[in-house]
Tab-separated table of C-alpha atoms in Angstrom:
chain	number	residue	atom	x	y	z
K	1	UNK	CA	67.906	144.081	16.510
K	2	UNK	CA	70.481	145.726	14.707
K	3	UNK	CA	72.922	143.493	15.315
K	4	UNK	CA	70.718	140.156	14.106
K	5	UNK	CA	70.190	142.314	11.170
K	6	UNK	CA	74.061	143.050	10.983
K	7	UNK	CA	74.772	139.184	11.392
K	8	UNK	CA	72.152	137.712	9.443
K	9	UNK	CA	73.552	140.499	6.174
K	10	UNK	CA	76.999	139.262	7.452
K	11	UNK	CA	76.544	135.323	7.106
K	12	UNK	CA	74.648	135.943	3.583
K	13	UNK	CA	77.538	137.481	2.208
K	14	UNK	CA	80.138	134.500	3.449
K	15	UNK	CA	77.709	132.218	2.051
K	16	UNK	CA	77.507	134.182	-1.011
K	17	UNK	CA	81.285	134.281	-1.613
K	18	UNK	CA	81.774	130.833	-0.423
K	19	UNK	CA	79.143	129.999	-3.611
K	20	UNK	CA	81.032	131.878	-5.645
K	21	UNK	CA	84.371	130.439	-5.318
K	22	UNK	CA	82.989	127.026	-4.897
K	23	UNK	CA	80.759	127.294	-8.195
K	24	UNK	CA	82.509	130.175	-10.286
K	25	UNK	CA	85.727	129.257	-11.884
K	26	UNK	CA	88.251	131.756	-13.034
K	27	UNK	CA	89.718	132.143	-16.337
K	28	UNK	CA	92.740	129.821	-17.055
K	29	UNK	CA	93.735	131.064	-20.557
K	30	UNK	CA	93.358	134.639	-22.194
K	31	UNK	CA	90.378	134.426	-24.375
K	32	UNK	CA	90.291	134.622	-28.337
K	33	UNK	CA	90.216	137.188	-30.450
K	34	UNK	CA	87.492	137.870	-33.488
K	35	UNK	CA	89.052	137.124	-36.939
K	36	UNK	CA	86.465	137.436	-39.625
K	37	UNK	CA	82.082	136.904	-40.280
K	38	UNK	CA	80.144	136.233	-43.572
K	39	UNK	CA	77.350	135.780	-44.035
K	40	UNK	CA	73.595	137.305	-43.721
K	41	UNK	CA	69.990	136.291	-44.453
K	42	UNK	CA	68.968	134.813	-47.237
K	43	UNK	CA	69.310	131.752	-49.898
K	44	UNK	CA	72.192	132.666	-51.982
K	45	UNK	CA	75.847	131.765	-51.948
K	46	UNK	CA	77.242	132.816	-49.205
K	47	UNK	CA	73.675	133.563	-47.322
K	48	UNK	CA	71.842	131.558	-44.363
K	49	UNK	CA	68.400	131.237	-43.413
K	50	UNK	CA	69.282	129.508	-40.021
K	51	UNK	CA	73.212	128.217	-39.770
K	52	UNK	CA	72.886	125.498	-37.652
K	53	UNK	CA	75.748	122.660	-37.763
K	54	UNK	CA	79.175	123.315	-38.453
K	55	UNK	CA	82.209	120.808	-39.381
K	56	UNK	CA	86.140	121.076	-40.822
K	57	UNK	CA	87.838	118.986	-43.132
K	58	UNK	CA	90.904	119.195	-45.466
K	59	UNK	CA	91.014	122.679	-45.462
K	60	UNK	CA	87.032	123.680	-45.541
K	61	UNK	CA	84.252	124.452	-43.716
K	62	UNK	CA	81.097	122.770	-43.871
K	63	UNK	CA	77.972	124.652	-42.884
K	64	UNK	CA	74.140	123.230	-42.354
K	65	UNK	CA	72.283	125.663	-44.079
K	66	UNK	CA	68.927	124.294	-41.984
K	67	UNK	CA	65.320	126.351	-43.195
K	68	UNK	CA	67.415	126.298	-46.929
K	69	UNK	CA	67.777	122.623	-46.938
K	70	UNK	CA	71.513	122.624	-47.943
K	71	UNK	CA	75.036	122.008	-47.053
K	72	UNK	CA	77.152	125.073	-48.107
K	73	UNK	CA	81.387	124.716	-48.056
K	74	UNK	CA	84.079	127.358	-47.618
K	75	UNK	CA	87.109	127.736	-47.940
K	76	UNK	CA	88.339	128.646	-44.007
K	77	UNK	CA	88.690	132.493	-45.248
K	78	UNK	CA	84.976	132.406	-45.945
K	79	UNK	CA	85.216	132.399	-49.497
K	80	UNK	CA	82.134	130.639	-51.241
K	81	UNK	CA	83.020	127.134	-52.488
K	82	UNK	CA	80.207	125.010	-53.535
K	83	UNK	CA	76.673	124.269	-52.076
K	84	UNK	CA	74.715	120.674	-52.214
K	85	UNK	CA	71.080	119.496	-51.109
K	86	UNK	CA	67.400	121.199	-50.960
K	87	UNK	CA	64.511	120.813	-48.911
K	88	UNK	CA	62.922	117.475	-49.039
K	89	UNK	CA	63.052	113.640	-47.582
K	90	UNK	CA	64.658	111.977	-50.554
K	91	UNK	CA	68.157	110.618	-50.542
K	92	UNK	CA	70.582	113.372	-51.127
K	93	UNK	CA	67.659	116.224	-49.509
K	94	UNK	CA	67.674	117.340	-46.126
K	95	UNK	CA	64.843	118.706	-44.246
K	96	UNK	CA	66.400	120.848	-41.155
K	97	UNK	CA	69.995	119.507	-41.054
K	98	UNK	CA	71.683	120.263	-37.650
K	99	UNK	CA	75.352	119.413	-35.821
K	100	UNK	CA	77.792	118.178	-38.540
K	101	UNK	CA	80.782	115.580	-38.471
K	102	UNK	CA	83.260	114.433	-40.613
K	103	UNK	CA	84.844	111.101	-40.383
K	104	UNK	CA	86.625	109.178	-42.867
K	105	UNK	CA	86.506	111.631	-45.681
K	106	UNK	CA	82.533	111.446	-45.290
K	107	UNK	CA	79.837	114.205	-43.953
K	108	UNK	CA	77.609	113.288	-41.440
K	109	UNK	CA	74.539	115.553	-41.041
K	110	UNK	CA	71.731	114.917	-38.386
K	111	UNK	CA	68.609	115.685	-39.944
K	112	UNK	CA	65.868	116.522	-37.715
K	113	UNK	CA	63.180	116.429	-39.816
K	114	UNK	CA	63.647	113.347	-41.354
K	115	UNK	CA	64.687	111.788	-38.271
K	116	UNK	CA	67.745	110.478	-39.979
K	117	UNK	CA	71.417	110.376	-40.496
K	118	UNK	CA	72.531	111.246	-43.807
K	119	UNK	CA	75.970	110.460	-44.733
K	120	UNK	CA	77.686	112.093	-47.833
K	121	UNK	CA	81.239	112.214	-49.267
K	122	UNK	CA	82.899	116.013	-48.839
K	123	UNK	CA	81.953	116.972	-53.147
K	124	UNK	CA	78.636	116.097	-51.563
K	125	UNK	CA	77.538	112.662	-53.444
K	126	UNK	CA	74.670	110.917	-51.281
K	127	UNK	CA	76.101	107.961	-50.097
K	128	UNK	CA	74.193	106.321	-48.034
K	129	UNK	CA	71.059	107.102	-44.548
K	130	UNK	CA	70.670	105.717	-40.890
K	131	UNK	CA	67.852	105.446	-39.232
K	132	UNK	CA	64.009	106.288	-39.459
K	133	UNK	CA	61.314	108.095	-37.152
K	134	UNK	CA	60.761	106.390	-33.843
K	135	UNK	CA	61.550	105.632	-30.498
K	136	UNK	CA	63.081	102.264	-30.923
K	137	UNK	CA	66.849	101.181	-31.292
K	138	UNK	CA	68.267	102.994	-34.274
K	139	UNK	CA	65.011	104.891	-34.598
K	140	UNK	CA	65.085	108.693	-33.579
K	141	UNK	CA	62.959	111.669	-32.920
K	142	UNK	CA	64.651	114.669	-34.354
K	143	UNK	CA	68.561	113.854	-33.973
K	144	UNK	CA	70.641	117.203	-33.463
K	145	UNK	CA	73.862	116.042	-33.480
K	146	UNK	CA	76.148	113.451	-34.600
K	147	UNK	CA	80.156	111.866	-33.873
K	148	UNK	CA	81.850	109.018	-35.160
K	149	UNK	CA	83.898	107.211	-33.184
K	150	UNK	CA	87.601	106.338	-34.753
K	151	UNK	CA	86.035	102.652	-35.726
K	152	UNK	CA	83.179	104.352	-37.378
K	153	UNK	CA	80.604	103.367	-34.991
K	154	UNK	CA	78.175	106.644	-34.614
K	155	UNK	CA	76.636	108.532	-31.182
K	156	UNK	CA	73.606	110.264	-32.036
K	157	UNK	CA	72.046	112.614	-29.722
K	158	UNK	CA	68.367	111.660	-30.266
K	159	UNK	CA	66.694	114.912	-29.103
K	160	UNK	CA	63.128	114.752	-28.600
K	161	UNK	CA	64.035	110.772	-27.316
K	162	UNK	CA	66.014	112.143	-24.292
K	163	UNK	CA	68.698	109.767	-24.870
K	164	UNK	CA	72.124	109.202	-27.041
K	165	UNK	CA	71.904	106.094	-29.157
K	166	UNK	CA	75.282	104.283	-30.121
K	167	UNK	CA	74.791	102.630	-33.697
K	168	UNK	CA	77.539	100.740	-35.812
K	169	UNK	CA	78.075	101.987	-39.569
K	170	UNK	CA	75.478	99.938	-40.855
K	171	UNK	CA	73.335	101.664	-38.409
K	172	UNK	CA	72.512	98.645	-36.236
K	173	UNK	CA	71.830	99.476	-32.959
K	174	UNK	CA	74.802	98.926	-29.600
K	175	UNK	CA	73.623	100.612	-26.391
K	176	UNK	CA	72.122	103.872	-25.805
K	177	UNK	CA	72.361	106.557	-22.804
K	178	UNK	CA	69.574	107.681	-21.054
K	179	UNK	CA	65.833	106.364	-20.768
K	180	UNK	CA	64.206	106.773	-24.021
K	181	UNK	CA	61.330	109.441	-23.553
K	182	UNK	CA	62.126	110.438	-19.757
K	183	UNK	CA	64.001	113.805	-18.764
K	184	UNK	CA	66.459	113.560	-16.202
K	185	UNK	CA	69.505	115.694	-14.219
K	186	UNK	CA	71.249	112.506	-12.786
K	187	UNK	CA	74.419	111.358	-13.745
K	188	UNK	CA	73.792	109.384	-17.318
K	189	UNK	CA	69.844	110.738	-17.782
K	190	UNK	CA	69.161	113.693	-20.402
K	191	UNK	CA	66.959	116.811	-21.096
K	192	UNK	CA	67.097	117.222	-24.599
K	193	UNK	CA	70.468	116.230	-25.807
K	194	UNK	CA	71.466	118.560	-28.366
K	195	UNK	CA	74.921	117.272	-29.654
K	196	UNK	CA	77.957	114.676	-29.193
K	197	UNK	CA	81.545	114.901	-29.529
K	198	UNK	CA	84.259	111.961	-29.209
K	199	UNK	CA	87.792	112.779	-28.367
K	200	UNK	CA	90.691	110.065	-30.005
K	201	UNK	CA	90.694	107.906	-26.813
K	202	UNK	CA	87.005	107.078	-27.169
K	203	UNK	CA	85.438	109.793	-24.297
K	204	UNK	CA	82.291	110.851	-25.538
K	205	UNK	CA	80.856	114.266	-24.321
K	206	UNK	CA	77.185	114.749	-24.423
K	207	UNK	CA	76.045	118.284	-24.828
K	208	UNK	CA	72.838	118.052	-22.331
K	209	UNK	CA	71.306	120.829	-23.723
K	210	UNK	CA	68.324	122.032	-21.841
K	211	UNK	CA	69.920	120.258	-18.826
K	212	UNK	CA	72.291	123.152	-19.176
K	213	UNK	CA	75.522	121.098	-18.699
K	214	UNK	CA	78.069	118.560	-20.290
K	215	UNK	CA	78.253	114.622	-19.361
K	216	UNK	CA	81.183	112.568	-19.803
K	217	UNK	CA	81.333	109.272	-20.601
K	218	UNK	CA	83.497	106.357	-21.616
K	219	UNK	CA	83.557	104.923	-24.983
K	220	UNK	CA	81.359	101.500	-23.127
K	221	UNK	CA	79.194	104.491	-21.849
K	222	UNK	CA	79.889	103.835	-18.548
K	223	UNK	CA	79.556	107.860	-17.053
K	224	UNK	CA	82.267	109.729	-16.355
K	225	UNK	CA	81.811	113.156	-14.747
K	226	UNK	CA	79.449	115.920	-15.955
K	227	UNK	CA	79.922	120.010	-15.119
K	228	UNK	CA	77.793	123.295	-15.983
K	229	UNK	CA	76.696	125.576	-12.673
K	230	UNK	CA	76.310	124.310	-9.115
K	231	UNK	CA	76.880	120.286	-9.308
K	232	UNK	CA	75.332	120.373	-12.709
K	233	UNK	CA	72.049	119.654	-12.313
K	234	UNK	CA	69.815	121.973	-14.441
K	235	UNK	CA	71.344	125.064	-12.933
K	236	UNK	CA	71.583	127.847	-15.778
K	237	UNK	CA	73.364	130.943	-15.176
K	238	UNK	CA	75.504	133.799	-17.151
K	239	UNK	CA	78.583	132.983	-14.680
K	240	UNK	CA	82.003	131.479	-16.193
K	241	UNK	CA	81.550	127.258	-16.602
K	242	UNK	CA	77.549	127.886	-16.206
K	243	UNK	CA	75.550	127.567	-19.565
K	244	UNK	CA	72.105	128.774	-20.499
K	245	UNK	CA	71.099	125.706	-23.280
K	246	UNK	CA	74.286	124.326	-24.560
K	247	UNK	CA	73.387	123.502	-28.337
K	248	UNK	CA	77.098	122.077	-29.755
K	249	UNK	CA	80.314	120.441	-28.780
K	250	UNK	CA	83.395	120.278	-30.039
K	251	UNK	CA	86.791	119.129	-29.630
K	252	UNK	CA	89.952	120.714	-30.269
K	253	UNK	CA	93.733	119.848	-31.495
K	254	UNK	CA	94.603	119.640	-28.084
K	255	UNK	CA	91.869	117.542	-26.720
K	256	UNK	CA	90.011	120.578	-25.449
K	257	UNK	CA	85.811	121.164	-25.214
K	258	UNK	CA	84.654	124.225	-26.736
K	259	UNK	CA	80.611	124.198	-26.001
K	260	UNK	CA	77.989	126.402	-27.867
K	261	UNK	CA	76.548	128.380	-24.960
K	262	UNK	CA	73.531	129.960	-26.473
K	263	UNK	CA	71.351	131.892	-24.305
K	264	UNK	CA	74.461	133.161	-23.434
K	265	UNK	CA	75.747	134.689	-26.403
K	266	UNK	CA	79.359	132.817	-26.334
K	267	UNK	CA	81.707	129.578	-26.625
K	268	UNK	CA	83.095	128.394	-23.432
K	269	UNK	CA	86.122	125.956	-23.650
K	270	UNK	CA	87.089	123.408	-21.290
K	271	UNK	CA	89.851	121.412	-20.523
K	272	UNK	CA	88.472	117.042	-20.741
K	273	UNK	CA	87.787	116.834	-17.072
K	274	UNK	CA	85.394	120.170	-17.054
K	275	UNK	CA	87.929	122.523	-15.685
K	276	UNK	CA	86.808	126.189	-17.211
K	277	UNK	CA	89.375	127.105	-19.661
K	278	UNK	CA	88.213	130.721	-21.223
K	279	UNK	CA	85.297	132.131	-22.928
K	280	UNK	CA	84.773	134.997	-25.987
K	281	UNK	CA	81.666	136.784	-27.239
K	282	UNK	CA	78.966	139.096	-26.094
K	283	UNK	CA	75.731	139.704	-27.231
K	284	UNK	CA	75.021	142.068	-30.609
K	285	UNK	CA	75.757	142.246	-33.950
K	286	UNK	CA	78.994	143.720	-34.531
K	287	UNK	CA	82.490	142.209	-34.723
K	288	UNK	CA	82.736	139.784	-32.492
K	289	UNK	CA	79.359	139.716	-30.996
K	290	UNK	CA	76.953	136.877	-31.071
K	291	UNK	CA	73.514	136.473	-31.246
K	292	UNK	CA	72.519	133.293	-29.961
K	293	UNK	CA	75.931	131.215	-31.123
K	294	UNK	CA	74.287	127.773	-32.223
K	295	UNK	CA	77.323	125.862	-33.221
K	296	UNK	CA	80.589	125.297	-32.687
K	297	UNK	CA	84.227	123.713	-34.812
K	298	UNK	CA	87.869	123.890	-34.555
K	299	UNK	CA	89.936	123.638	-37.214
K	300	UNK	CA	93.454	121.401	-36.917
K	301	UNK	CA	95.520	124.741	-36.033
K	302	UNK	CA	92.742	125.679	-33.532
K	303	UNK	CA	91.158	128.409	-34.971
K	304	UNK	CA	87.306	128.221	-33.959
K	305	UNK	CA	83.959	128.671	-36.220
K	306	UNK	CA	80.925	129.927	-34.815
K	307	UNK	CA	77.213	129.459	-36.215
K	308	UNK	CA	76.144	132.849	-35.482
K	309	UNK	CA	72.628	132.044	-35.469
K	310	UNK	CA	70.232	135.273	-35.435
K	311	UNK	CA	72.781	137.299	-37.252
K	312	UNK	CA	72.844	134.261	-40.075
K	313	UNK	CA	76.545	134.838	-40.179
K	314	UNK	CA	79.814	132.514	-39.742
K	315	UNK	CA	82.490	133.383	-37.300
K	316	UNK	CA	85.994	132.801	-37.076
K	317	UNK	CA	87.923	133.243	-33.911
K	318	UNK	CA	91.880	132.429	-32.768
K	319	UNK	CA	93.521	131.972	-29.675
K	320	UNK	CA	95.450	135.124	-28.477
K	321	UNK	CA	98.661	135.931	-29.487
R	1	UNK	CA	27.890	130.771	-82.339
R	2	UNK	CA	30.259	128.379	-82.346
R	3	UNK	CA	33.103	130.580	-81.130
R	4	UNK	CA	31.047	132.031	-78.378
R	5	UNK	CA	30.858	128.980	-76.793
R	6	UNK	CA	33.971	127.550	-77.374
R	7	UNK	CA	35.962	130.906	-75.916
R	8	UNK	CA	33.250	129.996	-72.953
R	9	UNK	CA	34.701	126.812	-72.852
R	10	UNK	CA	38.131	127.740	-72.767
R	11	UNK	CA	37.805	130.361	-69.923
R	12	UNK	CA	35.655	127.656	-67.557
R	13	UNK	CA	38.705	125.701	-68.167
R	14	UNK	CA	41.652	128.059	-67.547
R	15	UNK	CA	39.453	129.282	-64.345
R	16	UNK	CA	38.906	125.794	-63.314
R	17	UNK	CA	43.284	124.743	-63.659
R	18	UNK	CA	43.748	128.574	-61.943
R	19	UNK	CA	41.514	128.232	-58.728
R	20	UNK	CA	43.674	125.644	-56.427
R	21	UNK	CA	46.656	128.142	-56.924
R	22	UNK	CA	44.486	131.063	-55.757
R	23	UNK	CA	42.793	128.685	-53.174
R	24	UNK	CA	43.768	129.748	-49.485
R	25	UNK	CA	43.338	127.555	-46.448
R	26	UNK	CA	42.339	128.643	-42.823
R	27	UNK	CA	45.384	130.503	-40.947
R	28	UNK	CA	45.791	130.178	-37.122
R	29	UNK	CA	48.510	132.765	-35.274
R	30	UNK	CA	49.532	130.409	-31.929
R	31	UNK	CA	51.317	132.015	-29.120
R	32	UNK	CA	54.292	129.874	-28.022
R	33	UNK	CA	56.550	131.339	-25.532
R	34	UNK	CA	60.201	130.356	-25.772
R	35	UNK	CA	60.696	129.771	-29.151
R	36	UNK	CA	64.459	131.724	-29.560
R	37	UNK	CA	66.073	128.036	-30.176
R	38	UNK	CA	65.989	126.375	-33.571
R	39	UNK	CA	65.846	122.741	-31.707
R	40	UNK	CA	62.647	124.615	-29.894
R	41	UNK	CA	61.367	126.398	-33.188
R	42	UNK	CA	61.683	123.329	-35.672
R	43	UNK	CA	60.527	121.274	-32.553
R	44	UNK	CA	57.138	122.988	-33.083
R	45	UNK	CA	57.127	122.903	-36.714
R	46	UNK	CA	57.384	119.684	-36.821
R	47	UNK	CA	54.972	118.390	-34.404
R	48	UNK	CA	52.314	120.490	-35.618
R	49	UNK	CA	53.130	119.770	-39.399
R	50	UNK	CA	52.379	116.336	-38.245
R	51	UNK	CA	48.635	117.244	-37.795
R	52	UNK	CA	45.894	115.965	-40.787
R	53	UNK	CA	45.361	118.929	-42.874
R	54	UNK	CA	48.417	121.143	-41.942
R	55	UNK	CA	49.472	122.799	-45.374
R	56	UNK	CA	52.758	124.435	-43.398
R	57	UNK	CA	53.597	125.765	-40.313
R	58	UNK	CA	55.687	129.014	-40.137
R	59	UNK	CA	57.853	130.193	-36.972
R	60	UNK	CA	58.866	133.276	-36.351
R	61	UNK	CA	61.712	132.820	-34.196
R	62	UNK	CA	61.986	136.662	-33.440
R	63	UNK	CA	58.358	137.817	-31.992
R	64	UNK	CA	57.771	133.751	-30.962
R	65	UNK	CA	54.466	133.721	-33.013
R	66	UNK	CA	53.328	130.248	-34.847
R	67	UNK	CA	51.434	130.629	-37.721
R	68	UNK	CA	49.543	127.537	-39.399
R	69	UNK	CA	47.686	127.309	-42.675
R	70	UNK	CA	45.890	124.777	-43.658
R	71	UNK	CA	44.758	122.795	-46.408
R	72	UNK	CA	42.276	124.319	-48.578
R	73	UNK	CA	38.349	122.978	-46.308
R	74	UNK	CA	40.512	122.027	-43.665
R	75	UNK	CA	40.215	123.516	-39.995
R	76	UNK	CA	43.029	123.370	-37.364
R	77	UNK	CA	41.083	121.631	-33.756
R	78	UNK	CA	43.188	123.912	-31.233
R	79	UNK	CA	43.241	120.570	-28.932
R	80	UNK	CA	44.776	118.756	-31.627
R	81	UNK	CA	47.115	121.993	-31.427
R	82	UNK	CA	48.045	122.226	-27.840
R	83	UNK	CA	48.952	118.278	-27.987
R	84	UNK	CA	51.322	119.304	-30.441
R	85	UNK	CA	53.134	122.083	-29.208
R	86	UNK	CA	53.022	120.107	-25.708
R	87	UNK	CA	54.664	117.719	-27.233
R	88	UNK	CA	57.556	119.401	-28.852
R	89	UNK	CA	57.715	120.288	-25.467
R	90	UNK	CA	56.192	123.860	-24.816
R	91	UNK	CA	52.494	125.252	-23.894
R	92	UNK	CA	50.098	126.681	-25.970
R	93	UNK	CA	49.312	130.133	-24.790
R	94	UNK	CA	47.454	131.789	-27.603
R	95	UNK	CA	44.764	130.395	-30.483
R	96	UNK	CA	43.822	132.706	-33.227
R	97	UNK	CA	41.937	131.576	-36.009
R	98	UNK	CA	43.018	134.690	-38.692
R	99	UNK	CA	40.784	136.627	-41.482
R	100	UNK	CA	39.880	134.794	-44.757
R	101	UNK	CA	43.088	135.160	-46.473
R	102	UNK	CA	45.832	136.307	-43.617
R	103	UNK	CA	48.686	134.286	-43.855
R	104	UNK	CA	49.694	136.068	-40.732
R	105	UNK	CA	52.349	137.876	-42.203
């Protein structure tokens, strides 16, 4: 008897470590180190009520100010620059703006209230909207994130539609991923697509957020390769390339994926083809500490901003020395 | 005479403009597990702000609580409730329709 015991504790341990090395990558780079926060509650310069949606361009930081209704813009210090929007549905008001991008010295904000796209040049002049509520092409149900493709064509990730719609810049409709209104963990299907980024040769990475993983695909969106936990397939988890609701993606100077790995309190990065890079953050409120980091940038020399959501602050990280 | 009623007159009327700002609709506390995520929190929000009579919806992303007022004669059918949080993609685990005048808060 002992000895079944004995074997039975022995053969759940090699399976054990065998699971670990097969599904828990080590760490390929050192990780980053904490720079500088601002921030805190409220609806003043320089306060939050709900960072959501980050984005960089010549020299500042763009920040989705989402239960205020505004766009706020710093200088990449943290210093207070200028502010634009309020609550509402008209052109020029947001109601809950998520994942930023810039493209073409334009802001794109996902608004998911308004079940829009609302584009506005960087002093923060409306310009022009995309989309309306639905489920049909160029239609969405609460977009949280947007990219733009080097042509201007957009990805959306159209959350509560379980898919990622393709649109050109007049916002007619291309091809979409996924099956509009169906979850899904196989290659190409989504569960509540939170954000998209797309790298200069055209890949577009889907952050699959309550799917708990990344998908790959080519700028056709043919799929590519997907990773997060065991095979990635809905499998959360604290461990190093796992994710517990990834809610942003971004790409950095060098082509690399830095994900917005909330449950978990920190930002992963990964090299294109999923290989686990590094990570930084833990949970709390100090230096350096996250509480439920919501969304992620780089910035051309590769420092990284952090939506810092329950502590309504900004972070700003660097690789090690 | 005169002045009596016209200082009569005047109060009906300032009473009368005052009333809808004092006027508060029904509140309803919901219990919505889950809710730590903004795409889960405004998720909620919005379906149930979607619902005839909804005045605003409030989430508390800390203790998970949903609280709903509602226009001013208006009630809040909890069916009509747990179709919208089921659609933003949670379930409805609590229904309390709050005192005259709580706003929950």
């Amino acid at each position: 008897m002992v000895k079944i015991v004995a074997g039975i504790t022995a053969a759940a341990a090699v399976f054990m470590l065998a699971g670990w090395l097969a599904f828990v990558p080590s760490q390929k780079e050192p990780a980053y180190r904490f720079v500088a926060a601002w921030g805190e509650k409220g609806s003043s310069p320089g306060q939050f009520n709900d960072p959501t949606g980050l984005a960089v361009a010549n020299g500042e930081l763009f920040v989705a100010d989402a239960r205020n209704g505004r766009i706020q813009v710093f200088d990449l210090d943290g210093n207070f620059r200028r502010a634009f929007g309020k609550t509402g549905k008209q052109p020029g008001e947001l109601g809950r703006p998520m994942n930023l991008a810039v493209h073409d010295g334009e802001l794109y904000v996902a608004e998911y209230f308004n079940d829009r796209v609302q584009i506005f040049a960087l002093d923060g002049t409306p310009n022009r909207i995309i989309g309306e509520t639905g489920s049909g092409p160029g239609q969405f149900n609460a977009p949280g994130g947007v990219a733009v493709t080097r042509d201007g064509n957009l990805a959306i990730a159209d959350f509560y539609n379980h898919r990622v719609q393709f649109l050109r810049p007049d916002g007619s409709f291309i091809l979409q991923l996924g099956t509009t209104g169906k979850t899904g963990v196989g290659p190409g299907r989504f569960n509540y697509p939170t954000d998209v980024a797309i790298t200069r040769n055209g890949t577009v990475f889907v952050a699959d957020g309550y799917a708990d993983r990344i998908q790959a695909f080519t700028s056709d969106g043919r799929f590519s390769h997907k990773w997060g936990g065991p095979l990635a397939v809905n499998i959360s988890g604290p461990f190093d390339g796992w994710f517990a609701v990834a809610t942003s993606i971004a790409i950095g100077p060098k082509g690399n994926i830095f994900v917005a790995d909330f449950y978990n309190d920190r930002i992963q990065k990964f090299a294109p083809d999923g290989t686990f890079l590094t990570a930084f953050g833990e949970t709390g409120s100090k230096a350096g500490q996250f509480r439920h980091p919501v969304a992620v940038t780089v910035g051309e020399n590769g420092d990284v901003f952090v939506a810092d959501f329950l502590n309504n602050r900004i972070q700003k990280w660097r690789p090690a020395d | 005479m005169n002045h009596i009623l016209r200082a009569a007159l005047s109060l009906m009327i300032v009473i009368g403009a005052l009333a809808p700002a004092f006027a508060m609709g029904q509140g309803y506390r919901l219990g919505v597990d889950g809710l730590a995520c903004p795409f889960c929190a405004y998720g909620v929000e919005k379906k149930l702000s979607e619902i005839d009579g909804v005045e605003r919806v409030e989430t508390s992303i800390k203790d998970g609580a949903v609280i709903v007022i509602m226009n001013d004669g208006a009630a809040l059918d909890e069916t009509a409730a747990r179709q919208a949080v089921q659609d933003a993609g949670f379930t409805l685990r609590g229904f309390t329709k709050l005192p005259a005048g709580d706003t929950g808060k």
